[in-house]
């Protein structure tokens, strides 16, 4: 087996098990996703040290379209032994984003919400009832937004 890195003048370095895990997770993301995640990560890496504060994880994930709860973010941090005052590197951030996106299923979440709203178990809800719930629950929407 030929190691092309040696011919290119790149030194071989042994990867930590954490880095190897992150590389495995990163292979499930497209290059466009990785670039988008890196851009967002860089916005929160205020000191440009390649790390973001654990307290910025929730908002950075939401900026990228994920919908983690504070509890889910806490579990992700605990998985990597990071406390609320800690920091995480980009590799760990990629892995956490991959895990979060993998567990989210918007279609399933919408179906469950509809089932919960269908108290009479008819298999449907009235449009007026849906509008009312959209305007009152969660991120409150205006009448114009739900029309």
Coordinates of N, CA and C in Angstrom, one line a residue:
X1 N 0.9 -1.2 0.0 CA 0.0 0.0 0.0 C 0.9 1.2 0.0
X2 N 0.6 2.2 -0.9 CA 1.4 3.4 -1.0 C 0.7 4.5 -0.2
X3 N 1.4 5.2 0.6 CA 0.9 6.3 1.4 C 1.2 7.6 0.6
X4 N 0.3 8.2 -0.1 CA 0.6 9.3 -1.0 C 0.9 10.6 -0.1
X5 N 0.5 10.6 1.1 CA 0.8 11.7 2.0 C 2.3 11.9 2.2
X6 N 3.1 10.8 2.2 CA 4.5 11.0 2.4 C 5.2 11.6 1.1
X7 N 4.7 11.2 0.0 CA 5.2 11.7 -1.3 C 4.9 13.2 -1.4
X8 N 3.8 13.6 -0.8 CA 3.4 15.0 -0.9 C 4.0 15.9 0.2
X9 N 4.8 15.2 1.0 CA 5.5 16.0 2.1 C 4.6 16.2 3.3
X10 N 3.5 15.4 3.4 CA 2.6 15.5 4.6 C 3.0 14.5 5.6
X11 N 3.2 14.9 6.8 CA 3.6 13.9 7.8 C 2.3 13.1 8.2
X12 N 2.6 11.8 8.5 CA 1.5 11.0 9.0 C 1.3 11.3 10.5
X13 N 0.1 11.4 10.9 CA -0.2 11.6 12.3 C -1.3 10.6 12.7
X14 N -1.2 10.1 13.9 CA -2.1 9.2 14.4 C -3.4 9.9 14.9
X15 N -4.5 9.5 14.4 CA -5.8 10.1 14.9 C -6.2 9.6 16.2
X16 N -6.8 10.4 17.0 CA -7.4 9.9 18.2 C -8.7 9.2 17.9
X17 N -9.2 8.4 18.8 CA -10.4 7.7 18.6 C -11.6 8.6 18.3
X18 N -11.6 9.8 19.0 CA -12.6 10.8 18.9 C -12.6 11.4 17.4
X19 N -11.3 11.7 16.9 CA -11.2 12.2 15.6 C -11.7 11.2 14.5
X20 N -11.3 9.9 14.8 CA -11.7 8.9 13.8 C -13.2 8.8 13.8
X21 N -13.9 8.9 15.0 CA -15.3 8.8 15.0 C -16.0 10.0 14.3
X22 N -15.4 11.1 14.4 CA -15.9 12.3 13.8 C -15.7 12.2 12.3
X23 N -14.6 11.7 11.8 CA -14.4 11.5 10.4 C -15.5 10.5 9.8
X24 N -15.8 9.5 10.6 CA -16.8 8.5 10.1 C -18.1 9.2 10.0
X25 N -18.5 10.1 11.0 CA -19.7 10.8 10.9 C -19.7 11.8 9.8
X26 N -18.6 12.5 9.6 CA -18.5 13.5 8.5 C -18.7 12.9 7.1
X27 N -18.4 11.6 7.0 CA -18.6 11.0 5.6 C -20.0 10.9 5.3
X28 N -20.9 11.0 6.2 CA -22.4 10.9 5.9 C -22.9 12.3 5.5
X29 N -22.1 13.3 5.6 CA -22.5 14.6 5.3 C -21.9 15.0 3.9
X30 N -22.7 15.8 3.1 CA -22.1 16.2 1.8 C -21.1 17.4 2.1
X31 N -20.3 17.6 1.1 CA -19.3 18.7 1.2 C -20.0 20.0 1.4
X32 N -21.1 20.2 0.7 CA -21.9 21.4 0.9 C -22.4 21.6 2.4
X33 N -22.9 20.5 3.0 CA -23.3 20.6 4.4 C -22.1 20.9 5.3
X34 N -21.0 20.3 5.0 CA -19.8 20.5 5.9 C -19.4 22.0 5.8
X35 N -19.4 22.5 4.5 CA -19.0 23.9 4.3 C -20.0 24.8 5.1
X36 N -21.3 24.5 5.0 CA -22.3 25.4 5.6 C -22.1 25.3 7.1
X37 N -21.9 24.1 7.7 CA -21.7 23.9 9.1 C -20.4 24.7 9.6
X38 N -19.4 24.6 8.7 CA -18.1 25.3 9.1 C -18.3 26.8 9.1
X39 N -19.1 27.3 8.2 CA -19.4 28.8 8.2 C -20.1 29.2 9.4
X40 N -21.1 28.4 9.8 CA -21.9 28.8 11.0 C -21.0 28.6 12.2
X41 N -20.2 27.5 12.3 CA -19.3 27.3 13.4 C -18.4 28.4 13.6
X42 N -17.8 28.9 12.5 CA -16.9 30.0 12.5 C -17.5 31.3 13.1
X43 N -18.8 31.5 12.9 CA -19.4 32.7 13.4 C -19.4 32.7 15.0
X44 N -19.5 31.5 15.5 CA -19.6 31.4 17.0 C -18.2 31.1 17.6
X45 N -17.2 30.9 16.7 CA -15.8 30.7 17.2 C -15.2 32.1 17.2
X46 N -15.6 32.9 18.2 CA -15.3 34.3 18.3 C -13.8 34.6 18.4
X47 N -13.0 33.7 19.1 CA -11.6 33.9 19.2 C -10.8 33.2 18.2
X48 N -11.5 32.6 17.2 CA -10.9 31.9 16.1 C -9.8 30.8 16.6
X49 N -10.2 30.0 17.5 CA -9.4 29.0 18.1 C -9.8 27.6 17.6
X50 N -10.8 27.5 16.8 CA -11.4 26.2 16.4 C -12.3 25.6 17.4
X51 N -12.8 26.4 18.3 CA -13.7 25.9 19.3 C -14.9 26.9 19.5
X52 N -16.0 26.3 19.9 CA -17.2 27.2 20.3 C -17.6 26.8 21.7
X53 N -18.2 27.7 22.4 CA -18.7 27.5 23.7 C -19.9 26.5 23.7
X54 N -20.0 25.7 24.7 CA -21.1 24.8 24.8 C -22.4 25.5 24.8
X55 N -22.4 26.7 25.4 CA -23.6 27.5 25.5 C -24.1 28.0 24.2
X56 N -23.2 28.0 23.2 CA -23.6 28.4 21.8 C -24.1 27.3 20.9
X57 N -24.0 26.0 21.5 CA -24.4 24.9 20.6 C -25.9 24.9 20.2
X58 N -26.8 25.2 21.1 CA -28.2 25.2 20.8 C -28.5 26.1 19.7
X59 N -28.1 27.4 19.8 CA -28.4 28.4 18.8 C -27.7 28.1 17.5
X60 N -26.5 27.6 17.5 CA -25.8 27.3 16.2 C -26.5 26.2 15.5
X61 N -27.0 25.2 16.3 CA -27.7 24.0 15.6 C -29.0 24.5 15.0
X62 N -29.7 25.4 15.7 CA -30.9 25.9 15.2 C -30.7 26.8 14.0
X63 N -29.6 27.5 13.9 CA -29.3 28.3 12.8 C -29.1 27.5 11.5
X64 N -28.7 26.2 11.7 CA -28.5 25.3 10.6 C -29.7 24.5 10.3
X65 N -30.9 24.8 10.9 CA -32.1 24.1 10.6 C -32.5 22.9 11.5
X66 N -31.6 22.6 12.4 CA -31.9 21.5 13.3 C -32.9 22.0 14.4
X67 N -33.6 21.2 15.1 CA -34.6 21.6 16.1 C -34.3 20.9 17.4
X68 N -33.1 21.0 18.0 CA -32.9 20.3 19.2 C -33.6 21.0 20.4
X69 N -34.0 20.2 21.4 CA -34.5 20.8 22.6 C -33.3 21.1 23.5
X70 N -33.4 21.9 24.5 CA -32.3 22.1 25.5 C -31.8 20.7 26.1
X71 N -32.7 19.9 26.3 CA -32.4 18.5 26.9 C -31.6 17.7 25.9
X72 N -31.9 17.8 24.6 CA -31.2 17.0 23.6 C -29.7 17.6 23.5
X73 N -29.6 18.9 23.6 CA -28.3 19.5 23.5 C -27.5 19.0 24.7
X74 N -28.1 19.0 25.9 CA -27.4 18.6 27.1 C -26.9 17.2 27.0
X75 N -27.7 16.3 26.4 CA -27.3 14.9 26.2 C -26.2 14.8 25.3
X76 N -26.2 15.6 24.2 CA -25.1 15.5 23.2 C -23.8 15.9 23.9
X77 N -23.9 17.0 24.7 CA -22.7 17.5 25.4 C -22.2 16.4 26.4
X78 N -23.1 15.8 27.1 CA -22.7 14.8 28.1 C -22.1 13.6 27.4
X79 N -22.5 13.2 26.2 CA -21.9 12.1 25.4 C -20.4 12.4 25.2
X80 N -20.0 13.6 25.1 CA -18.6 13.9 24.8 C -17.9 14.5 26.0
X81 N -18.6 14.4 27.2 CA -18.0 14.8 28.4 C -17.7 16.3 28.5
X82 N -18.6 17.1 27.9 CA -18.5 18.5 27.8 C -19.5 19.1 28.8
X83 N -19.1 19.9 29.7 CA -20.0 20.5 30.6 C -20.5 21.9 30.0
X84 N -21.5 22.5 30.7 CA -22.1 23.7 30.1 C -21.1 24.9 30.0
X85 N -20.0 24.8 30.7 CA -19.0 25.9 30.6 C -17.9 25.5 29.7
X86 N -18.0 24.3 29.1 CA -16.9 23.8 28.2 C -17.0 24.3 26.8
X87 N -16.1 23.7 26.0 CA -16.0 24.1 24.5 C -16.0 22.8 23.7
X88 N -16.4 22.9 22.4 CA -16.3 21.8 21.6 C -15.6 22.2 20.2
X89 N -14.9 21.3 19.6 CA -14.2 21.6 18.4 C -15.2 21.3 17.2
X90 N -14.7 21.6 16.0 CA -15.5 21.4 14.8 C -15.9 20.0 14.6
X91 N -14.9 19.1 14.8 CA -15.1 17.7 14.6 C -16.3 17.2 15.4
X92 N -16.3 17.5 16.7 CA -17.3 17.1 17.6 C -18.7 17.8 17.2
X93 N -18.6 19.0 16.8 CA -19.8 19.7 16.3 C -20.4 19.0 15.1
X94 N -19.6 18.6 14.2 CA -20.1 17.8 13.0 C -20.8 16.5 13.4
X95 N -20.2 15.8 14.4 CA -20.7 14.6 14.8 C -22.1 14.8 15.5
X96 N -22.2 15.8 16.3 CA -23.4 16.2 17.0 C -24.5 16.6 16.0
X97 N -24.1 17.4 15.0 CA -25.1 17.8 14.0 C -25.6 16.5 13.3
X98 N -24.7 15.6 12.9 CA -25.1 14.4 12.2 C -26.1 13.6 13.0
X99 N -25.8 13.4 14.3 CA -26.6 12.6 15.2 C -28.0 13.3 15.4
X100 N -28.0 14.6 15.5 CA -29.3 15.3 15.6 C -30.2 15.2 14.4
X101 N -29.6 15.4 13.2 CA -30.3 15.4 12.0 C -30.8 14.0 11.8
X102 N -30.0 13.0 12.1 CA -30.4 11.6 11.9 C -31.6 11.2 12.8
X103 N -31.7 11.8 13.9 CA -32.9 11.5 14.8 C -34.1 12.3 14.5
X104 N -34.0 13.4 13.8 CA -35.2 14.2 13.5 C -35.9 13.7 12.3
X105 N -37.2 13.7 12.4 CA -38.0 13.2 11.3 C -39.3 14.1 11.2
X106 N -39.2 15.2 10.4 CA -40.3 16.2 10.4 C -41.6 15.6 10.0
X107 N -41.6 14.7 9.1 CA -42.9 14.1 8.7 C -43.6 13.3 9.8
X108 N -42.7 12.6 10.6 CA -43.2 11.9 11.7 C -43.7 12.8 12.8
X109 N -43.0 13.9 13.0 CA -43.4 14.9 14.1 C -44.7 15.5 13.7
X110 N -44.9 15.9 12.4 CA -46.1 16.5 12.0 C -47.3 15.5 12.1
X111 N -47.1 14.3 11.7 CA -48.1 13.3 11.9 C -48.5 13.1 13.3
X112 N -47.6 13.0 14.2 CA -47.9 12.9 15.7 C -48.6 14.1 16.2
X113 N -48.3 15.2 15.7 CA -49.0 16.5 16.2 C -50.4 16.4 15.7
X114 N -50.6 16.0 14.4 CA -52.0 15.9 13.9 C -52.8 14.8 14.7
X115 N -52.2 13.7 15.0 CA -52.9 12.7 15.8 C -53.3 13.2 17.1
X116 N -52.4 14.0 17.7 CA -52.7 14.6 19.1 C -53.9 15.6 19.0
X117 N -54.0 16.3 17.8 CA -55.0 17.3 17.7 C -56.4 16.6 17.3
X118 N -56.3 15.4 16.8 CA -57.5 14.7 16.4 C -58.1 13.9 17.6
X119 N -58.7 14.7 18.5 CA -59.2 14.1 19.8 C -60.3 13.1 19.6
X120 N -61.1 13.2 18.5 CA -62.2 12.3 18.3 C -61.8 11.1 17.4
X121 N -60.5 11.0 17.0 CA -59.9 9.9 16.3 C -60.7 9.7 14.9
X122 N -61.0 10.8 14.3 CA -61.7 10.7 13.0 C -60.7 10.5 11.8
X123 N -59.4 10.8 12.0 CA -58.5 10.7 10.9 C -58.3 12.1 10.2
X124 N -58.9 13.1 10.7 CA -58.7 14.4 10.2 C -59.1 15.5 11.2
X125 N -58.6 16.7 11.0 CA -59.0 17.8 11.8 C -59.5 19.0 10.9
X126 N -60.4 19.8 11.4 CA -60.9 20.9 10.7 C -59.8 21.9 10.4
X127 N -59.8 22.6 9.3 CA -58.8 23.6 9.0 C -58.9 24.7 10.0
X128 N -60.1 25.1 10.4 CA -60.2 26.2 11.4 C -59.5 25.8 12.8
X129 N -59.6 24.5 13.1 CA -59.0 24.0 14.4 C -57.4 24.1 14.2
X130 N -56.9 23.6 13.0 CA -55.5 23.7 12.8 C -55.0 25.1 12.8
X131 N -55.7 26.0 12.2 CA -55.3 27.5 12.2 C -55.2 28.0 13.7
X132 N -56.2 27.6 14.5 CA -56.3 28.1 15.8 C -55.1 27.5 16.6
X133 N -54.8 26.3 16.5 CA -53.6 25.7 17.2 C -52.3 26.3 16.7
X134 N -52.2 26.6 15.4 CA -50.9 27.2 14.9 C -50.7 28.6 15.5
X135 N -51.9 29.3 15.7 CA -51.8 30.6 16.2 C -51.5 30.7 17.7
X136 N -51.9 29.6 18.4 CA -51.8 29.7 19.9 C -50.6 28.9 20.5
X137 N -50.2 27.8 19.8 CA -49.2 26.9 20.4 C -47.8 27.1 19.8
X138 N -46.8 26.7 20.5 CA -45.4 26.8 20.0 C -45.0 28.2 19.6
X139 N -44.3 28.3 18.4 CA -43.9 29.6 17.9 C -45.2 30.2 17.3
X140 N -45.8 31.1 18.0 CA -47.1 31.7 17.6 C -47.0 32.3 16.2
X141 N -48.0 32.0 15.4 CA -48.1 32.5 14.1 C -49.3 33.5 14.0
X142 N -49.2 34.4 13.1 CA -50.3 35.4 12.9 C -51.4 34.8 12.0
X143 N -52.5 35.4 12.0 CA -53.6 34.9 11.2 C -53.2 34.9 9.7
X144 N -52.5 36.0 9.3 CA -52.0 36.1 7.9 C -51.0 34.9 7.6
X145 N -50.2 34.5 8.5 CA -49.2 33.5 8.3 C -49.8 32.1 8.1
X146 N -51.0 31.9 8.7 CA -51.6 30.6 8.6 C -52.7 30.5 7.5
X147 N -52.9 31.6 6.8 CA -53.9 31.6 5.7 C -53.3 31.1 4.5

